[in-house]
């Protein structure tokens, strides 16, 4: 159970694939920190994305009631099956997380997501979980440090994902990670991010669908002034978009990345209450 990812990869003759963004976490202190960030109890169900060689899986299995370890790389199936053959609380799932219905997999009840995910799909994975029919209670993930800063609100310029994370939960950076804790080493710094999902959205909007329709419209042409991107995204005229923005007390010349969550909520209420389309 204590074999390093490097040793297991060599034993099973598996080379990390750049196309899958594979960087296996091997440092015990970092694995412990990631598991601690998730605050797992003995009653918890955990979903792990990117089980890899099972280093994180083993830590999770020692803490949780049950672990659903998901891995897309079929080359790692023998590694995981051999390693967890006797683990009665580990359920191996081989497939693409973005194609899996979490509610169908787990049934009902809450769960926690813990994962060292490939950075190139970290945003897609977050979207997949927070918009699922059965969102998690909490997520503890590793990701590119710059993306982590934006999600946690440490950067003034926002994007679609950072606003979604704020709408669905409270995100914070637990710690910065050196490339040395991974094999092979990535060329960028990483971070552990924890997202605690809200029972209810923290802002008053007509509904999540209405909010994200406006949000996506606003970010549809993020380099343009908001009145123009909103007009294009909602298929209305710029003059109508300008009226809606002024109604929400937002300067039509601002850009989407400068708006706060409360301002997006005000704009959503304005759009929802204004039935004009021109």
GROMACS .gro file of C-alpha atoms in nm:
model
  278
    1UNK     CA    1   0.000   0.000   0.000
    2UNK     CA    2   0.297   0.232   0.055
    3UNK     CA    3   0.460   0.202  -0.288
    4UNK     CA    4   0.529   0.536  -0.454
    5UNK     CA    5   0.355   0.635  -0.779
    6UNK     CA    6   0.691   0.628  -0.956
    7UNK     CA    7   0.763   0.271  -0.842
    8UNK     CA    8   0.414   0.152  -0.938
    9UNK     CA    9   0.432   0.317  -1.280
   10UNK     CA   10   0.764   0.146  -1.343
   11UNK     CA   11   0.637  -0.190  -1.214
   12UNK     CA   12   0.333  -0.184  -1.441
   13UNK     CA   13   0.522  -0.020  -1.729
   14UNK     CA   14   0.298   0.283  -1.752
   15UNK     CA   15   0.435   0.615  -1.874
   16UNK     CA   16   0.247   0.933  -1.771
   17UNK     CA   17   0.049   1.079  -2.058
   18UNK     CA   18   0.079   1.448  -2.133
   19UNK     CA   19  -0.253   1.429  -2.318
   20UNK     CA   20  -0.424   1.331  -1.991
   21UNK     CA   21  -0.241   1.593  -1.786
   22UNK     CA   22  -0.108   1.325  -1.551
   23UNK     CA   23   0.095   1.450  -1.254
   24UNK     CA   24   0.081   1.196  -0.972
   25UNK     CA   25   0.099   1.330  -0.616
   26UNK     CA   26   0.360   1.137  -0.418
   27UNK     CA   27   0.446   1.349  -0.114
   28UNK     CA   28   0.286   1.205   0.205
   29UNK     CA   29   0.266   1.546   0.373
   30UNK     CA   30   0.078   1.693   0.078
   31UNK     CA   31  -0.156   1.395   0.057
   32UNK     CA   32  -0.231   1.438   0.427
   33UNK     CA   33  -0.293   1.809   0.377
   34UNK     CA   34  -0.538   1.748   0.093
   35UNK     CA   35  -0.730   1.488   0.292
   36UNK     CA   36  -0.735   1.716   0.599
   37UNK     CA   37  -0.871   2.001   0.385
   38UNK     CA   38  -1.176   1.787   0.303
   39UNK     CA   39  -1.253   1.722   0.674
   40UNK     CA   40  -1.363   1.366   0.603
   41UNK     CA   41  -1.540   1.171   0.875
   42UNK     CA   42  -1.590   0.797   0.919
   43UNK     CA   43  -1.949   0.842   0.799
   44UNK     CA   44  -1.861   1.014   0.472
   45UNK     CA   45  -1.890   0.900   0.112
   46UNK     CA   46  -1.603   1.036  -0.095
   47UNK     CA   47  -1.575   1.067  -0.472
   48UNK     CA   48  -1.217   1.080  -0.595
   49UNK     CA   49  -1.150   1.198  -0.949
   50UNK     CA   50  -0.831   1.072  -1.108
   51UNK     CA   51  -0.736   0.784  -0.881
   52UNK     CA   52  -0.409   0.735  -1.067
   53UNK     CA   53  -0.193   0.478  -0.886
   54UNK     CA   54  -0.407   0.498  -0.571
   55UNK     CA   55  -0.187   0.705  -0.338
   56UNK     CA   56  -0.467   0.945  -0.249
   57UNK     CA   57  -0.723   0.664  -0.262
   58UNK     CA   58  -0.544   0.480   0.019
   59UNK     CA   59  -0.550   0.788   0.242
   60UNK     CA   60  -0.919   0.846   0.172
   61UNK     CA   61  -1.011   0.482   0.236
   62UNK     CA   62  -0.850   0.505   0.580
   63UNK     CA   63  -1.075   0.798   0.671
   64UNK     CA   64  -1.409   0.754   0.493
   65UNK     CA   65  -1.695   0.508   0.506
   66UNK     CA   66  -1.668   0.450   0.131
   67UNK     CA   67  -1.466   0.583  -0.158
   68UNK     CA   68  -1.569   0.588  -0.524
   69UNK     CA   69  -1.235   0.614  -0.705
   70UNK     CA   70  -1.280   0.722  -1.066
   71UNK     CA   71  -1.006   0.679  -1.325
   72UNK     CA   72  -1.025   0.738  -1.701
   73UNK     CA   73  -0.689   0.580  -1.796
   74UNK     CA   74  -0.750   0.209  -1.861
   75UNK     CA   75  -0.375   0.141  -1.831
   76UNK     CA   76  -0.404   0.206  -1.457
   77UNK     CA   77  -0.687  -0.042  -1.403
   78UNK     CA   78  -0.451  -0.333  -1.314
   79UNK     CA   79  -0.262  -0.109  -1.069
   80UNK     CA   80  -0.576  -0.005  -0.885
   81UNK     CA   81  -0.741  -0.348  -0.893
   82UNK     CA   82  -0.430  -0.517  -0.750
   83UNK     CA   83  -0.386  -0.247  -0.487
   84UNK     CA   84  -0.744  -0.238  -0.359
   85UNK     CA   85  -0.853  -0.596  -0.414
   86UNK     CA   86  -0.898  -0.644  -0.038
   87UNK     CA   87  -1.039  -0.296   0.040
   88UNK     CA   88  -1.410  -0.344   0.105
   89UNK     CA   89  -1.485   0.030   0.116
   90UNK     CA   90  -1.321   0.123  -0.217
   91UNK     CA   91  -1.530   0.107  -0.534
   92UNK     CA   92  -1.329   0.146  -0.855
   93UNK     CA   93  -1.503   0.319  -1.145
   94UNK     CA   94  -1.325   0.329  -1.481
   95UNK     CA   95  -1.455   0.602  -1.708
   96UNK     CA   96  -1.469   0.973  -1.784
   97UNK     CA   97  -1.603   1.173  -1.488
   98UNK     CA   98  -1.755   1.428  -1.728
   99UNK     CA   99  -1.974   1.151  -1.873
  100UNK     CA  100  -2.078   1.002  -1.540
  101UNK     CA  101  -2.410   1.079  -1.373
  102UNK     CA  102  -2.310   1.125  -1.010
  103UNK     CA  103  -2.666   1.089  -0.883
  104UNK     CA  104  -2.703   0.758  -1.067
  105UNK     CA  105  -2.369   0.637  -0.931
  106UNK     CA  106  -2.428   0.726  -0.567
  107UNK     CA  107  -2.805   0.714  -0.538
  108UNK     CA  108  -2.888   0.966  -0.265
  109UNK     CA  109  -2.722   1.133   0.031
  110UNK     CA  110  -2.441   1.381   0.054
  111UNK     CA  111  -2.077   1.327  -0.037
  112UNK     CA  112  -1.741   1.498  -0.056
  113UNK     CA  113  -1.519   1.532  -0.364
  114UNK     CA  114  -1.143   1.501  -0.313
  115UNK     CA  115  -0.917   1.498  -0.615
  116UNK     CA  116  -0.582   1.568  -0.771
  117UNK     CA  117  -0.734   1.654  -1.107
  118UNK     CA  118  -0.569   1.720  -1.445
  119UNK     CA  119  -0.535   2.096  -1.467
  120UNK     CA  120  -0.662   2.124  -1.822
  121UNK     CA  121  -1.007   1.999  -1.718
  122UNK     CA  122  -1.023   2.131  -1.360
  123UNK     CA  123  -1.279   2.396  -1.456
  124UNK     CA  124  -1.496   2.143  -1.640
  125UNK     CA  125  -1.485   1.909  -1.340
  126UNK     CA  126  -1.596   2.183  -1.100
  127UNK     CA  127  -1.883   2.274  -1.332
  128UNK     CA  128  -1.980   1.908  -1.360
  129UNK     CA  129  -2.015   1.866  -0.986
  130UNK     CA  130  -2.175   2.195  -0.885
  131UNK     CA  131  -2.435   2.173  -1.161
  132UNK     CA  132  -2.513   1.804  -1.113
  133UNK     CA  133  -2.847   1.673  -0.986
  134UNK     CA  134  -2.663   1.577  -0.669
  135UNK     CA  135  -2.398   1.840  -0.588
  136UNK     CA  136  -2.138   1.759  -0.324
  137UNK     CA  137  -2.128   1.907   0.025
  138UNK     CA  138  -1.767   2.001  -0.023
  139UNK     CA  139  -1.485   1.981  -0.277
  140UNK     CA  140  -1.113   1.971  -0.198
  141UNK     CA  141  -0.908   1.987  -0.517
  142UNK     CA  142  -0.561   2.056  -0.645
  143UNK     CA  143  -0.541   2.298  -0.934
  144UNK     CA  144  -0.320   2.552  -1.106
  145UNK     CA  145  -0.240   2.828  -0.854
  146UNK     CA  146  -0.351   3.110  -1.083
  147UNK     CA  147  -0.691   2.943  -1.134
  148UNK     CA  148  -0.718   2.885  -0.759
  149UNK     CA  149  -0.659   3.255  -0.690
  150UNK     CA  150  -0.939   3.353  -0.926
  151UNK     CA  151  -1.187   3.100  -0.788
  152UNK     CA  152  -1.111   3.206  -0.431
  153UNK     CA  153  -1.160   3.573  -0.521
  154UNK     CA  154  -0.795   3.666  -0.465
  155UNK     CA  155  -0.781   3.833  -0.807
  156UNK     CA  156  -0.987   4.144  -0.883
  157UNK     CA  157  -1.069   4.030  -1.238
  158UNK     CA  158  -1.342   3.766  -1.231
  159UNK     CA  159  -1.444   3.506  -1.488
  160UNK     CA  160  -1.737   3.274  -1.546
  161UNK     CA  161  -1.598   2.997  -1.325
  162UNK     CA  162  -1.506   3.224  -1.034
  163UNK     CA  163  -1.856   3.373  -1.029
  164UNK     CA  164  -2.011   3.025  -1.048
  165UNK     CA  165  -1.796   2.910  -0.756
  166UNK     CA  166  -1.911   3.209  -0.550
  167UNK     CA  167  -2.274   3.145  -0.642
  168UNK     CA  168  -2.266   2.777  -0.550
  169UNK     CA  169  -2.024   2.787  -0.258
  170UNK     CA  170  -1.746   2.951  -0.060
  171UNK     CA  171  -1.399   2.886  -0.199
  172UNK     CA  172  -1.067   2.934  -0.023
  173UNK     CA  173  -0.705   2.841  -0.086
  174UNK     CA  174  -0.574   2.597   0.173
  175UNK     CA  175  -0.214   2.609   0.061
  176UNK     CA  176   0.031   2.651  -0.224
  177UNK     CA  177   0.206   2.340  -0.360
  178UNK     CA  178   0.552   2.304  -0.505
  179UNK     CA  179   0.596   2.118  -0.835
  180UNK     CA  180   0.824   1.880  -0.641
  181UNK     CA  181   0.527   1.704  -0.474
  182UNK     CA  182   0.421   1.560  -0.811
  183UNK     CA  183   0.571   1.310  -1.053
  184UNK     CA  184   0.634   1.411  -1.322
  185UNK     CA  185   0.677   1.768  -1.203
  186UNK     CA  186   0.444   2.027  -1.360
  187UNK     CA  187   0.598   2.352  -1.479
  188UNK     CA  188   0.362   2.561  -1.268
  189UNK     CA  189   0.278   2.608  -0.902
  190UNK     CA  190  -0.036   2.443  -0.772
  191UNK     CA  191  -0.277   2.493  -0.485
  192UNK     CA  192  -0.526   2.304  -0.274
  193UNK     CA  193  -0.866   2.467  -0.294
  194UNK     CA  194  -1.164   2.390  -0.075
  195UNK     CA  195  -1.517   2.479  -0.188
  196UNK     CA  196  -1.803   2.444   0.062
  197UNK     CA  197  -2.130   2.445  -0.129
  198UNK     CA  198  -2.419   2.665  -0.014
  199UNK     CA  199  -2.752   2.513   0.086
  200UNK     CA  200  -2.907   2.818  -0.081
  201UNK     CA  201  -2.750   3.077  -0.315
  202UNK     CA  202  -2.608   3.374  -0.121
  203UNK     CA  203  -2.784   3.626  -0.349
  204UNK     CA  204  -3.147   3.688  -0.438
  205UNK     CA  205  -3.213   3.578  -0.796
  206UNK     CA  206  -3.521   3.438  -0.977
  207UNK     CA  207  -3.341   3.103  -1.009
  208UNK     CA  208  -3.006   2.948  -1.097
  209UNK     CA  209  -3.101   2.906  -1.464
  210UNK     CA  210  -3.191   3.274  -1.495
  211UNK     CA  211  -2.873   3.381  -1.318
  212UNK     CA  212  -2.645   3.173  -1.540
  213UNK     CA  213  -2.823   3.281  -1.855
  214UNK     CA  214  -2.734   3.642  -1.770
  215UNK     CA  215  -2.385   3.551  -1.647
  216UNK     CA  216  -2.299   3.359  -1.963
  217UNK     CA  217  -2.439   3.640  -2.176
  218UNK     CA  218  -2.224   3.893  -1.994
  219UNK     CA  219  -1.908   3.688  -2.039
  220UNK     CA  220  -1.986   3.592  -2.399
  221UNK     CA  221  -1.759   3.870  -2.528
  222UNK     CA  222  -1.561   3.960  -2.217
  223UNK     CA  223  -1.328   4.207  -2.391
  224UNK     CA  224  -1.620   4.425  -2.492
  225UNK     CA  225  -1.819   4.670  -2.285
  226UNK     CA  226  -2.089   4.496  -2.087
  227UNK     CA  227  -2.377   4.654  -2.278
  228UNK     CA  228  -2.244   4.501  -2.600
  229UNK     CA  229  -2.164   4.155  -2.466
  230UNK     CA  230  -2.498   4.141  -2.282
  231UNK     CA  231  -2.683   4.249  -2.596
  232UNK     CA  232  -2.510   3.982  -2.802
  233UNK     CA  233  -2.556   3.710  -2.541
  234UNK     CA  234  -2.925   3.785  -2.482
  235UNK     CA  235  -3.001   3.863  -2.850
  236UNK     CA  236  -3.127   4.213  -2.771
  237UNK     CA  237  -3.022   4.556  -2.890
  238UNK     CA  238  -2.741   4.743  -2.717
  239UNK     CA  239  -2.980   5.021  -2.615
  240UNK     CA  240  -3.202   4.768  -2.435
  241UNK     CA  241  -2.898   4.615  -2.265
  242UNK     CA  242  -2.790   4.961  -2.154
  243UNK     CA  243  -3.132   5.025  -1.998
  244UNK     CA  244  -3.115   4.698  -1.806
  245UNK     CA  245  -2.768   4.778  -1.677
  246UNK     CA  246  -2.867   5.125  -1.563
  247UNK     CA  247  -3.175   4.977  -1.397
  248UNK     CA  248  -2.937   4.751  -1.204
  249UNK     CA  249  -2.721   5.057  -1.119
  250UNK     CA  250  -2.430   4.930  -1.330
  251UNK     CA  251  -2.232   5.144  -1.574
  252UNK     CA  252  -2.298   4.999  -1.924
  253UNK     CA  253  -1.935   5.070  -2.019
  254UNK     CA  254  -1.791   4.834  -1.758
  255UNK     CA  255  -1.663   4.488  -1.849
  256UNK     CA  256  -1.798   4.160  -1.717
  257UNK     CA  257  -1.482   4.076  -1.522
  258UNK     CA  258  -1.531   4.380  -1.294
  259UNK     CA  259  -1.877   4.290  -1.161
  260UNK     CA  260  -1.934   4.144  -0.816
  261UNK     CA  261  -2.174   3.861  -0.736
  262UNK     CA  262  -2.426   4.109  -0.596
  263UNK     CA  263  -2.411   4.316  -0.913
  264UNK     CA  264  -2.475   4.007  -1.127
  265UNK     CA  265  -2.773   3.930  -0.904
  266UNK     CA  266  -2.911   4.282  -0.950
  267UNK     CA  267  -2.865   4.253  -1.325
  268UNK     CA  268  -3.039   3.914  -1.328
  269UNK     CA  269  -3.338   4.063  -1.144
  270UNK     CA  270  -3.347   4.351  -1.392
  271UNK     CA  271  -3.337   4.116  -1.692
  272UNK     CA  272  -3.595   3.887  -1.537
  273UNK     CA  273  -3.833   4.176  -1.474
  274UNK     CA  274  -3.785   4.345  -1.809
  275UNK     CA  275  -3.978   4.159  -2.080
  276UNK     CA  276  -3.879   4.392  -2.363
  277UNK     CA  277  -3.662   4.238  -2.634
  278UNK     CA  278  -3.564   4.550  -2.820
   0.00000   0.00000   0.00000
